[in-house]
XYZ file of C-alpha atoms in Angstrom:
741
model
C 26.480 -45.776 18.288
C 29.047 -42.969 18.520
C 29.386 -40.570 15.656
C 32.217 -41.628 13.309
C 33.437 -41.228 9.759
C 33.631 -44.983 9.220
C 30.921 -46.781 7.267
C 28.533 -48.194 9.865
C 25.718 -50.717 9.664
C 22.421 -50.494 11.551
C 19.608 -53.024 11.548
C 16.123 -52.731 12.924
C 12.388 -52.650 12.352
C 10.769 -49.553 10.823
C 8.548 -47.978 13.477
C 7.483 -44.859 11.580
C 7.820 -43.361 8.069
C 8.015 -39.590 8.525
C 8.472 -38.618 4.874
C 8.745 -40.417 1.557
C 9.138 -39.039 -1.998
C 7.588 -41.553 -4.387
C 9.451 -40.113 -7.384
C 13.019 -40.514 -6.173
C 12.679 -42.772 -3.142
C 14.028 -40.230 -0.617
C 12.777 -41.310 2.803
C 12.922 -40.228 6.428
C 12.013 -43.024 8.838
C 12.523 -44.195 12.407
C 13.877 -47.672 13.103
C 14.280 -49.489 16.403
C 17.922 -50.417 17.019
C 18.344 -52.336 20.267
C 15.061 -50.778 21.470
C 16.420 -47.278 20.776
C 14.677 -45.148 18.092
C 17.023 -43.943 15.349
C 16.126 -41.490 12.568
C 17.404 -42.718 9.196
C 17.429 -40.623 6.002
C 18.372 -41.514 2.440
C 17.102 -43.077 -0.761
C 15.046 -46.007 0.522
C 12.144 -46.661 -1.870
C 9.196 -48.703 -0.702
C 10.037 -48.567 3.008
C 6.977 -49.253 5.184
C 6.170 -49.583 8.865
C 7.041 -53.118 9.964
C 9.896 -53.593 7.476
C 13.117 -55.002 8.872
C 15.982 -53.133 7.222
C 19.774 -53.086 7.316
C 21.318 -49.728 6.342
C 24.941 -48.715 5.812
C 26.159 -45.140 6.080
C 27.325 -42.470 8.556
C 26.016 -40.356 11.380
C 25.191 -36.757 10.527
C 23.898 -33.778 12.483
C 20.812 -31.939 11.195
C 20.600 -28.271 12.336
C 16.917 -28.690 13.258
C 16.376 -32.395 13.926
C 19.740 -33.258 15.437
C 21.541 -36.577 15.104
C 20.499 -38.727 12.121
C 21.851 -41.720 10.254
C 22.509 -41.006 6.547
C 21.966 -44.270 4.643
C 23.985 -44.906 1.483
C 23.033 -48.574 1.030
C 19.935 -50.540 2.029
C 18.953 -54.151 2.489
C 15.328 -54.934 3.220
C 14.303 -58.203 4.883
C 10.931 -59.812 5.390
C 9.525 -59.812 8.947
C 9.994 -63.274 10.418
C 7.779 -63.382 13.524
C 4.001 -63.185 13.820
C 4.034 -59.861 15.681
C 6.112 -58.109 12.993
C 4.088 -59.690 10.184
C 0.848 -58.499 11.753
C 2.230 -54.996 12.190
C 3.409 -54.896 8.575
C 0.119 -56.137 7.084
C -1.959 -53.908 9.394
C -0.151 -50.824 8.032
C -2.013 -51.332 4.707
C 1.303 -51.923 2.956
C -0.404 -54.550 0.817
C -3.334 -53.309 -1.239
C -6.593 -54.940 -0.155
C -5.406 -55.858 3.368
C -6.407 -53.810 6.418
C -5.933 -54.417 10.150
C -8.863 -56.833 10.580
C -8.007 -58.945 7.539
C -4.328 -58.883 8.526
C -5.263 -60.330 11.926
C -7.270 -63.149 10.316
C -4.415 -63.996 7.869
C -1.795 -64.153 10.658
C -4.157 -66.117 12.949
C -4.741 -68.659 10.174
C -1.173 -69.120 8.874
C 1.114 -67.846 11.643
C 4.748 -67.456 10.639
C 3.941 -69.069 7.269
C 1.733 -66.081 6.325
C 4.245 -64.434 3.989
C 5.095 -67.714 2.285
C 1.399 -68.199 1.564
C 1.044 -64.654 0.257
C 3.968 -65.109 -2.116
C 3.786 -68.739 -3.197
C 0.347 -70.195 -2.375
C -2.199 -67.406 -2.826
C -5.138 -69.788 -3.367
C -4.849 -70.855 0.296
C -5.847 -67.319 1.282
C -9.368 -68.145 0.123
C -9.681 -70.224 3.304
C -9.713 -66.950 5.265
C -13.134 -65.434 5.895
C -13.741 -62.451 3.568
C -11.240 -63.456 0.863
C -12.438 -64.873 -2.451
C -10.160 -66.727 -4.867
C -10.016 -63.608 -7.080
C -9.208 -61.336 -4.156
C -6.590 -63.799 -2.908
C -4.734 -63.571 -6.185
C -4.981 -59.754 -6.199
C -3.537 -59.586 -2.666
C -0.705 -61.931 -3.646
C 0.146 -59.803 -6.707
C 0.251 -56.634 -4.573
C 2.478 -58.385 -2.026
C 4.940 -59.548 -4.699
C 5.116 -56.074 -6.247
C 5.836 -54.497 -2.862
C 8.692 -56.852 -2.115
C 10.036 -56.575 -5.636
C 11.675 -53.336 -4.493
C 13.418 -55.218 -1.682
C 14.765 -57.794 -4.112
C 16.014 -55.085 -6.484
C 17.720 -53.045 -3.754
C 19.506 -56.131 -2.459
C 20.441 -57.406 -5.931
C 21.921 -54.172 -7.271
C 23.178 -52.765 -3.958
C 26.630 -54.331 -4.226
C 27.212 -52.769 -7.670
C 25.514 -49.363 -7.566
C 24.419 -46.700 -5.106
C 20.839 -46.179 -3.986
C 20.168 -43.381 -6.512
C 21.213 -45.526 -9.484
C 19.306 -48.524 -8.134
C 16.200 -46.366 -7.842
C 16.569 -45.340 -11.499
C 16.841 -49.017 -12.442
C 13.679 -49.787 -10.490
C 11.789 -46.890 -12.077
C 12.811 -48.128 -15.528
C 11.795 -51.792 -15.238
C 9.925 -52.139 -11.955
C 9.864 -55.631 -10.462
C 11.305 -56.994 -13.738
C 14.635 -55.221 -13.178
C 16.526 -58.252 -11.828
C 15.211 -60.458 -14.632
C 16.235 -57.870 -17.248
C 19.743 -57.422 -15.804
C 20.387 -61.144 -15.442
C 19.520 -61.657 -19.087
C 21.740 -58.766 -20.284
C 23.596 -56.670 -17.672
C 25.008 -54.496 -20.450
C 21.563 -53.040 -21.076
C 22.228 -50.915 -17.993
C 24.871 -48.792 -19.747
C 22.478 -48.325 -22.672
C 19.405 -47.373 -20.670
C 20.371 -46.036 -17.229
C 21.899 -42.602 -16.648
C 25.062 -42.866 -14.554
C 25.939 -46.451 -15.516
C 28.905 -46.523 -17.872
C 30.325 -49.521 -19.688
C 32.935 -50.175 -17.000
C 30.351 -50.497 -14.206
C 28.006 -52.675 -16.227
C 30.998 -54.752 -17.323
C 32.107 -55.307 -13.720
C 28.657 -56.642 -12.912
C 28.643 -58.846 -16.018
C 32.090 -60.252 -15.218
C 30.901 -61.142 -11.722
C 27.972 -62.966 -13.329
C 30.343 -64.990 -15.489
C 30.075 -63.255 -18.855
C 33.132 -63.892 -21.032
C 35.254 -61.060 -22.451
C 34.432 -62.133 -25.998
C 30.704 -62.660 -25.419
C 28.488 -61.184 -28.182
C 26.590 -59.056 -25.649
C 29.794 -57.523 -24.292
C 31.150 -56.734 -27.751
C 27.845 -55.156 -28.756
C 27.728 -53.044 -25.594
C 31.308 -51.848 -26.040
C 30.741 -50.790 -29.653
C 27.530 -48.948 -28.800
C 29.151 -47.296 -25.780
C 32.031 -45.940 -27.875
C 29.577 -44.604 -30.460
C 27.474 -42.968 -27.795
C 30.184 -41.478 -25.576
C 33.264 -41.182 -27.768
C 31.197 -40.039 -30.736
C 27.832 -38.456 -29.880
C 29.056 -36.875 -26.641
C 31.830 -35.149 -28.628
C 29.503 -33.869 -31.329
C 29.979 -36.649 -33.894
C 27.031 -38.278 -35.643
C 29.165 -41.276 -36.607
C 32.680 -42.658 -36.351
C 34.779 -43.999 -39.221
C 34.922 -47.768 -39.005
C 38.660 -47.972 -38.310
C 38.432 -45.480 -35.429
C 35.412 -47.225 -33.935
C 37.106 -50.644 -34.059
C 40.350 -49.346 -32.529
C 38.638 -47.455 -29.682
C 36.280 -50.349 -28.888
C 39.090 -52.930 -28.869
C 41.076 -50.748 -26.454
C 38.070 -50.267 -24.164
C 37.260 -53.979 -23.982
C 40.867 -55.236 -24.131
C 40.155 -57.655 -26.982
C 41.587 -58.155 -30.456
C 40.410 -55.657 -33.137
C 39.509 -58.552 -35.474
C 37.009 -59.841 -32.919
C 35.431 -56.384 -32.668
C 35.252 -55.990 -36.451
C 33.526 -59.346 -36.867
C 30.914 -58.395 -34.251
C 30.501 -54.974 -35.880
C 29.740 -56.609 -39.224
C 27.098 -58.772 -37.584
C 25.460 -55.839 -35.810
C 25.279 -53.924 -39.095
C 23.600 -56.898 -40.780
C 21.104 -57.059 -37.901
C 20.385 -53.302 -38.127
C 21.590 -52.658 -34.576
C 24.236 -50.356 -36.064
C 24.230 -48.740 -39.501
C 27.187 -48.631 -41.877
C 26.717 -45.976 -44.553
C 28.480 -45.361 -47.845
C 31.529 -43.128 -47.762
C 35.295 -43.096 -48.027
C 35.751 -43.393 -44.249
C 33.092 -46.138 -43.955
C 30.836 -44.287 -41.453
C 29.195 -46.308 -38.673
C 26.153 -44.816 -36.921
C 23.876 -45.502 -34.035
C 20.481 -45.767 -35.799
C 18.874 -42.624 -34.257
C 21.609 -40.359 -35.674
C 21.556 -41.940 -39.117
C 17.771 -41.667 -39.258
C 17.938 -38.065 -38.020
C 20.368 -37.021 -40.779
C 18.314 -38.740 -43.487
C 15.106 -37.257 -42.093
C 16.624 -33.734 -41.937
C 17.895 -33.918 -45.508
C 14.658 -35.367 -46.873
C 12.322 -32.972 -45.062
C 14.323 -29.809 -45.735
C 14.809 -30.614 -49.406
C 11.081 -31.337 -49.750
C 10.256 -28.059 -48.034
C 12.685 -26.188 -50.280
C 11.119 -27.574 -53.480
C 7.638 -26.241 -52.733
C 6.699 -23.212 -54.845
C 5.182 -20.533 -52.671
C 2.586 -17.996 -53.634
C 4.169 -14.652 -54.377
C 7.268 -13.448 -56.158
C 10.349 -11.314 -55.803
C 8.296 -8.364 -57.115
C 5.720 -8.879 -54.357
C 8.483 -9.006 -51.758
C 10.067 -5.833 -53.091
C 6.757 -3.989 -52.922
C 6.159 -5.063 -49.303
C 9.665 -3.988 -48.300
C 9.228 -0.544 -49.855
C 5.872 -0.069 -48.131
C 7.447 -1.019 -44.785
C 10.320 1.406 -45.271
C 7.887 4.247 -45.962
C 5.663 3.368 -43.018
C 8.506 2.848 -40.519
C 10.750 5.634 -41.810
C 13.658 3.244 -42.235
C 15.982 2.356 -45.096
C 17.327 -1.185 -45.137
C 20.917 -1.756 -46.260
C 21.348 -3.836 -49.436
C 22.344 -7.016 -47.551
C 19.440 -6.623 -45.126
C 17.052 -5.979 -47.999
C 18.275 -9.101 -49.768
C 17.795 -11.213 -46.639
C 14.231 -9.936 -46.146
C 13.425 -10.467 -49.843
C 14.781 -14.022 -49.729
C 12.752 -14.884 -46.620
C 9.575 -13.564 -48.246
C 10.022 -15.460 -51.493
C 11.537 -18.830 -50.446
C 10.409 -21.773 -48.343
C 13.817 -22.164 -46.698
C 16.152 -19.273 -45.866
C 19.456 -19.242 -43.972
C 20.675 -15.941 -42.513
C 24.122 -15.874 -40.921
C 26.194 -13.041 -39.526
C 28.241 -11.923 -36.564
C 27.332 -9.435 -33.825
C 26.097 -6.039 -34.919
C 25.330 -7.090 -38.503
C 21.615 -6.417 -38.289
C 20.091 -9.867 -37.684
C 17.592 -8.480 -35.172
C 16.518 -5.713 -37.583
C 15.873 -8.344 -40.228
C 13.840 -10.540 -37.857
C 11.664 -7.567 -36.863
C 11.081 -6.714 -40.524
C 10.235 -10.296 -41.464
C 7.785 -10.637 -38.572
C 6.111 -7.333 -39.451
C 5.775 -8.196 -43.145
C 4.403 -11.688 -42.610
C 1.920 -10.405 -40.031
C 0.708 -7.796 -42.547
C -0.250 -10.521 -45.005
C -2.053 -12.507 -42.302
C 0.453 -15.291 -41.676
C 0.902 -16.990 -38.300
C 4.485 -16.823 -37.033
C 6.432 -18.835 -34.468
C 9.739 -17.532 -33.100
C 11.930 -20.035 -31.289
C 15.476 -20.783 -30.142
C 17.238 -23.914 -28.897
C 17.617 -22.755 -25.264
C 15.578 -20.799 -22.766
C 18.177 -18.029 -22.510
C 18.361 -17.650 -26.284
C 14.565 -17.618 -26.574
C 14.324 -14.948 -23.896
C 16.920 -12.785 -25.660
C 15.054 -13.146 -28.946
C 11.823 -12.033 -27.285
C 13.481 -9.031 -25.639
C 15.124 -7.875 -28.870
C 12.094 -8.310 -31.132
C 9.250 -7.556 -28.745
C 7.520 -10.734 -29.905
C 6.420 -13.879 -28.113
C 9.113 -16.570 -28.261
C 9.552 -20.168 -27.101
C 12.225 -22.800 -26.910
C 12.033 -25.345 -29.724
C 11.063 -27.936 -27.120
C 8.139 -25.774 -26.004
C 7.157 -25.071 -29.593
C 6.996 -28.801 -30.279
C 5.120 -29.358 -26.993
C 7.474 -31.729 -25.222
C 5.867 -34.338 -23.003
C 7.436 -36.628 -20.412
C 6.410 -40.263 -20.075
C 6.299 -42.188 -16.806
C 9.789 -43.638 -17.326
C 11.274 -40.127 -17.781
C 11.647 -40.418 -21.563
C 10.327 -37.614 -23.751
C 8.458 -37.179 -26.976
C 6.992 -34.260 -28.890
C 3.251 -33.864 -29.370
C 3.884 -31.868 -32.551
C 5.076 -34.150 -35.346
C 4.184 -35.248 -38.888
C 0.747 -36.411 -37.792
C 0.114 -33.329 -35.663
C 2.083 -30.533 -37.373
C 2.609 -26.964 -36.234
C -0.150 -24.592 -37.283
C 2.133 -21.619 -37.993
C 2.898 -20.511 -41.537
C 6.379 -19.198 -40.720
C 8.901 -20.754 -38.322
C 11.851 -18.511 -37.374
C 14.667 -20.125 -35.369
C 17.381 -17.923 -33.875
C 20.786 -19.152 -32.605
C 20.530 -22.065 -35.046
C 24.205 -22.935 -34.572
C 23.200 -24.367 -31.172
C 20.696 -26.826 -32.667
C 21.807 -30.472 -32.772
C 20.726 -32.952 -35.440
C 18.177 -34.819 -33.301
C 16.346 -31.619 -32.354
C 16.479 -30.339 -35.936
C 14.950 -33.586 -37.195
C 12.101 -33.281 -34.687
C 11.482 -29.666 -35.708
C 11.385 -30.456 -39.430
C 8.969 -33.348 -38.869
C 6.524 -30.910 -37.291
C 6.619 -28.284 -40.074
C 3.779 -28.775 -42.508
C 4.312 -28.616 -46.292
C 3.910 -25.063 -47.560
C 5.217 -23.402 -44.401
C 8.399 -21.328 -44.387
C 11.476 -22.041 -42.295
C 13.990 -19.277 -41.564
C 17.204 -20.271 -39.755
C 19.213 -17.429 -38.229
C 22.573 -17.765 -36.535
C 26.288 -17.206 -36.530
C 28.055 -20.039 -38.322
C 31.421 -18.865 -36.942
C 30.422 -19.590 -33.349
C 31.011 -22.884 -31.601
C 28.742 -25.694 -32.832
C 26.006 -27.334 -30.785
C 26.789 -29.239 -27.599
C 24.841 -32.186 -29.017
C 25.773 -34.212 -32.090
C 25.992 -32.588 -35.525
C 26.634 -29.100 -36.857
C 23.301 -28.326 -38.446
C 23.789 -24.691 -39.465
C 27.254 -25.159 -40.982
C 26.303 -28.344 -42.840
C 23.173 -26.749 -44.249
C 25.084 -23.665 -45.407
C 27.996 -25.699 -46.819
C 25.689 -27.852 -48.911
C 24.978 -24.922 -51.309
C 21.466 -26.318 -51.727
C 19.506 -23.610 -49.907
C 19.383 -19.792 -50.159
C 21.988 -18.262 -47.823
C 22.234 -14.596 -46.838
C 25.582 -13.600 -45.301
C 25.670 -10.388 -43.267
C 29.093 -8.804 -42.906
C 28.662 -5.060 -42.467
C 28.557 -3.861 -38.834
C 25.635 -1.593 -37.885
C 25.514 -1.760 -34.106
C 26.284 1.561 -32.377
C 27.254 3.057 -35.727
C 30.238 0.718 -35.759
C 31.743 2.334 -32.631
C 31.596 -0.701 -30.329
C 35.076 -2.005 -29.524
C 33.511 -5.364 -28.573
C 31.905 -5.761 -31.988
C 34.959 -4.471 -33.853
C 37.284 -6.838 -32.008
C 34.961 -9.799 -32.464
C 35.049 -9.272 -36.216
C 38.777 -8.601 -36.085
C 39.303 -11.989 -34.398
C 37.003 -13.667 -36.909
C 39.112 -12.283 -39.752
C 42.281 -13.640 -38.145
C 43.484 -10.290 -36.785
C 44.618 -9.727 -33.197
C 42.242 -7.862 -30.862
C 43.171 -4.319 -29.819
C 42.633 -2.860 -26.362
C 40.440 0.241 -26.218
C 41.255 3.529 -24.534
C 40.038 4.082 -20.976
C 36.509 4.999 -22.112
C 36.119 1.975 -24.394
C 34.354 -1.321 -23.834
C 37.096 -3.867 -24.672
C 40.315 -4.371 -22.690
C 43.324 -6.690 -22.837
C 44.969 -7.144 -19.440
C 48.348 -8.864 -19.895
C 49.590 -10.886 -16.929
C 52.989 -12.602 -16.537
C 51.776 -15.826 -14.929
C 48.820 -18.074 -14.415
C 48.661 -17.159 -10.737
C 48.623 -13.451 -11.592
C 45.813 -14.064 -14.087
C 43.709 -15.844 -11.470
C 44.382 -13.100 -8.924
C 43.320 -10.431 -11.448
C 40.058 -12.224 -12.256
C 39.153 -12.416 -8.563
C 40.175 -8.788 -7.989
C 38.123 -7.550 -10.941
C 35.000 -9.340 -9.703
C 35.394 -8.506 -6.027
C 36.911 -5.015 -6.022
C 37.831 -3.184 -9.201
C 34.697 -3.422 -11.346
C 32.221 -2.832 -8.476
C 34.318 0.158 -7.392
C 34.326 1.661 -10.900
C 30.831 0.798 -12.110
C 28.924 0.345 -8.863
C 27.838 -2.677 -6.891
C 24.711 -3.070 -9.021
C 26.830 -3.422 -12.168
C 28.778 -6.246 -10.535
C 25.646 -8.398 -10.738
C 26.140 -8.401 -14.503
C 29.704 -9.762 -14.398
C 30.191 -13.183 -15.943
C 33.522 -15.014 -15.965
C 33.897 -17.352 -18.949
C 36.454 -20.129 -19.251
C 37.616 -22.427 -22.042
C 37.295 -25.504 -19.882
C 35.961 -27.022 -16.670
C 39.319 -28.413 -15.552
C 42.684 -26.853 -14.721
C 43.801 -23.744 -12.861
C 41.634 -21.496 -15.059
C 38.798 -23.995 -15.379
C 35.312 -23.307 -14.051
C 35.615 -25.779 -11.168
C 38.582 -23.964 -9.576
C 37.398 -20.467 -10.522
C 33.968 -21.103 -9.008
C 35.554 -22.224 -5.738
C 37.788 -19.131 -5.608
C 35.036 -16.720 -6.630
C 32.581 -18.212 -4.144
C 35.110 -17.623 -1.348
C 35.789 -14.074 -2.589
C 32.255 -12.950 -3.432
C 30.086 -14.996 -1.070
C 32.180 -16.284 1.843
C 30.714 -18.256 4.762
C 28.863 -16.184 7.325
C 26.797 -16.949 10.451
C 23.640 -15.686 8.762
C 24.155 -17.696 5.537
C 22.852 -21.254 5.563
C 24.466 -23.787 3.245
C 24.139 -27.350 2.001
C 26.992 -29.697 1.079
C 26.339 -31.737 -2.076
C 28.951 -33.995 -3.654
C 32.166 -31.966 -3.273
C 30.320 -28.623 -3.459
C 28.773 -26.291 -0.924
C 25.661 -24.390 -1.999
C 25.333 -21.251 0.113
C 22.665 -18.582 0.352
C 23.693 -15.827 -2.062
C 25.567 -18.148 -4.437
C 25.277 -17.658 -8.183
C 24.100 -20.910 -9.778
C 23.132 -22.290 -13.183
C 20.548 -24.866 -14.212
C 22.487 -27.437 -16.257
C 19.688 -29.286 -18.051
C 16.245 -28.491 -19.386
C 13.642 -29.474 -16.785
C 10.144 -28.789 -18.042
C 8.498 -30.139 -14.874
C 10.176 -27.944 -12.239
C 7.564 -25.568 -10.830
C 8.298 -21.865 -10.453
C 6.461 -19.056 -8.704
C 6.426 -15.455 -9.938
C 7.965 -12.902 -7.609
C 6.218 -10.005 -9.374
C 2.683 -11.363 -9.806
C 1.334 -13.087 -6.718
C -0.316 -16.418 -7.410
C 1.215 -16.829 -10.869
C 2.901 -20.208 -11.255
C 4.364 -22.150 -14.126
C 6.695 -24.971 -15.061
C 10.084 -25.131 -16.728
C 13.661 -24.153 -15.909
C 16.163 -24.342 -18.744
C 19.751 -25.328 -19.360
C 21.841 -22.164 -18.956
C 19.408 -20.235 -16.727
C 21.419 -18.350 -14.093
C 20.077 -17.298 -10.701
C 20.894 -16.715 -7.043
C 20.232 -18.963 -4.058
C 17.649 -17.203 -1.906
C 17.416 -19.723 0.902
C 18.587 -23.098 2.174
C 15.927 -24.742 4.339
C 17.203 -27.786 6.227
C 13.827 -28.439 7.835
C 12.084 -28.702 4.473
C 15.266 -29.968 2.776
C 14.951 -27.440 -0.050
C 17.117 -24.853 -1.790
C 15.234 -21.931 -3.335
C 16.773 -20.152 -6.332
C 15.662 -16.845 -7.836
C 15.822 -16.779 -11.659
C 15.034 -13.259 -12.877
C 11.421 -12.761 -11.750
C 10.557 -16.287 -10.630
C 11.763 -18.587 -7.910
C 12.203 -22.337 -7.894
C 12.532 -24.708 -4.943
C 14.768 -27.756 -5.350
C 14.642 -30.746 -3.031
C 18.117 -31.574 -1.730
C 18.168 -34.699 -3.886
C 17.500 -32.540 -6.983
C 20.617 -30.389 -6.533
C 22.486 -32.315 -9.227
C 20.512 -30.084 -11.631
C 22.447 -26.960 -10.635
C 26.093 -25.958 -10.338
C 27.924 -22.773 -9.400
C 27.921 -20.087 -12.080
C 30.376 -17.442 -10.917
C 32.318 -18.895 -13.861
C 30.859 -20.919 -16.750
C 32.378 -22.412 -19.882
C 32.152 -20.575 -23.175
C 30.170 -23.551 -24.501
C 27.599 -23.139 -21.703
C 27.367 -19.400 -22.422
C 26.094 -19.891 -25.981
C 22.779 -18.197 -26.582
C 23.349 -15.798 -23.677
C 24.607 -12.230 -23.383
C 26.040 -10.646 -20.245
C 26.674 -6.966 -19.462
C 30.301 -7.654 -18.480
C 32.400 -10.617 -19.607
C 35.803 -11.554 -18.182
C 37.661 -14.162 -20.236
C 40.877 -15.466 -18.592
C 43.329 -17.157 -20.993
C 46.734 -18.491 -20.079
C 48.093 -21.332 -22.172
C 44.705 -23.020 -22.685
C 44.548 -26.701 -23.733
C 45.518 -27.007 -27.438
C 42.190 -28.614 -28.374
C 40.363 -25.548 -27.007
C 42.758 -22.800 -28.116
C 40.746 -21.984 -31.247
C 39.631 -18.827 -32.983
C 35.935 -19.679 -32.877
C 36.035 -20.276 -29.105
C 37.650 -16.870 -28.542
C 35.175 -15.274 -30.956
C 32.222 -16.906 -29.200
C 33.446 -15.735 -25.792
C 33.902 -12.133 -26.912
C 30.466 -11.991 -28.548
C 28.782 -12.864 -25.225
C 29.592 -9.346 -23.889
C 27.058 -6.515 -24.239
C 28.742 -3.568 -22.505
C 32.259 -4.585 -21.469
C 34.677 -7.370 -22.415
C 37.969 -8.003 -20.605
C 40.557 -10.561 -21.683
C 42.969 -11.425 -18.878
C 46.184 -13.412 -19.193
C 48.974 -14.108 -21.631
C 48.866 -12.095 -24.910
C 50.647 -14.984 -26.627
C 47.643 -17.174 -25.750
C 45.257 -14.616 -27.306
C 47.373 -14.597 -30.456
C 47.636 -18.397 -30.669
C 43.869 -18.656 -30.529
C 43.429 -16.060 -33.265
C 46.011 -17.827 -35.447
C 44.338 -21.200 -34.949
C 41.374 -21.204 -37.319
C 41.055 -24.965 -37.045
C 37.496 -26.018 -36.374
C 37.341 -29.299 -34.493
C 36.333 -31.916 -37.037
C 32.917 -33.426 -36.501
C 31.902 -36.551 -38.325
C 28.566 -35.679 -39.891
C 26.859 -36.752 -43.101
C 24.146 -34.109 -43.349
C 25.858 -31.905 -45.941
C 26.460 -34.856 -48.272
C 22.906 -36.101 -47.742
C 21.517 -32.748 -48.918
C 23.699 -32.877 -52.005
C 22.831 -36.481 -52.862
C 19.109 -35.810 -52.607
C 19.409 -32.688 -54.751
C 21.463 -34.589 -57.328
C 18.891 -37.386 -57.374
C 21.224 -39.871 -55.716
C 20.664 -42.137 -52.723
């Protein structure tokens, strides 16, 4: 059993289970291999003392516990001799069976004991102390326990242990039955299983290339990953048919015929329109729901008038000693006198001033107000700028997780929000599914105020809610254009607006806050980014200021993508050291001191306050950035400090974080950083757009530096193309307003 990089196989009986996580199946156990105890670690759900298992994997060395076998695949066999059966049943693996009853069962049936438990439970009633009812309960518990074994063996040749565990959590002991009936359901329901992997399994099972189930799965997969994952709510029929036929390597006519059938069955929805839109039902329903609910809300006549609003504004100006600009005054007046108000403007145009005024005025007349944003970072910024309590939209709607890891909102049409005024900041980040859920929870008669910058990048999820709602010309829109921040002296703000107008940015003098650093090559650009982060900025502004540096990139891939930049910046800013523990995950190394980002909303992760002892809570959000405090190999945890609270991740949960020395501009939405470095050198054409450059610049609070090729800066400014998204929300608003269908 020498240590080697080759895939090895060990087989033996489980002598001890040291640790087991019931949620994800991660297990540490000891098995007897040729009478020698071996510690095995990995995802091995349902492992119990007495099990006979075969594991495949590699030898590893744990810094505390020494040599271990890391299992990547598991097969679990039933014990076959009386001694092993007795040991297994005596371990209380089967509910209702303890050591004494286990002895009586094995004494009565010998090596046939497990066959009786599984196939002839009524015979158990012959054993003293077991009634017919109890016999059937014991048999059911036995079958459920060994259902995990069957599932691990069945799916093990197609998927890894983590994916198999997700399959088991989804369907339990029914998983094999479900997959045999329709293997393509896996790419619909299980994270990490794409069409190609499900298709390989189906082909091995004998499914034909032109089978109805395969054609359905391919069409739905293209709509979900070629459409929704790229921001589209639908795809035109001709594009859907072409992409699906290419994916499945079948004739387009065959795909079109199946598409027609699925639309008749309601599995897909074909809407009216020149491009013949085809939707997955949730996105079609979301658009219709958004249009219906918002138009209904907009039609409600509220108490009060423009005159009332004007009076309240004047009283506020006198009390606060402030004079609102005409555009700000109009926005406040509109919010006070309409059910639905859209306020859009770039940085420094006074959006925060307006929000503060609106909150103050509504509070004066006794209304309850909710302030929210799509992400945790955006919600935190809103709270800091307004001094008011804020939440994510998910928190506002009281998200709840079910046992199979799906979510739903407690606040909905039947249990609406109690607030009279709902104010949502950074609305450009809101996708159509979230917007539909929000609107369902707003009661008739309440006000909705959407605030955002329609010139920024659209949401990561499907749809472009803010732009579609503004473009419809159905709802009151207040556009803020005049710059107020820092009396208009901010070079960052001036250049952001310059870019938005299609003008080239201008570098400031040495005391300014916006700089263009031209470099002759890609390599020189990369070298400058590293030098700025490691040496030049800390030297000029102090080491403490360097904590506020954020590198932004157009893309994840390529020489200036976040993957490569993070590797380079980790080596430069946090190199290996004897006193820094680290953990290898996938192709990454997480090291103490690393800057990391949470990449999905996790409302169950527990945090502990570092400022108030004993204060705990739940929830870490997509885009939260922190530092790794510790890597504990004994406890198998990585602890990350986010602002004033720390979170411990189990090693198997580290797919929720990634390095954040550099992040994409898309990931930066809703956040602001003291110092932003944006490297640009011949970016991919699809990403070389004005609104991406504009969004990147507007993330900077105190200093923005563009590094790279000036021609690339100029190409991005010249390219005012906004990537087309296939959405029907704008037209739906208009049809409802016109009385159409």
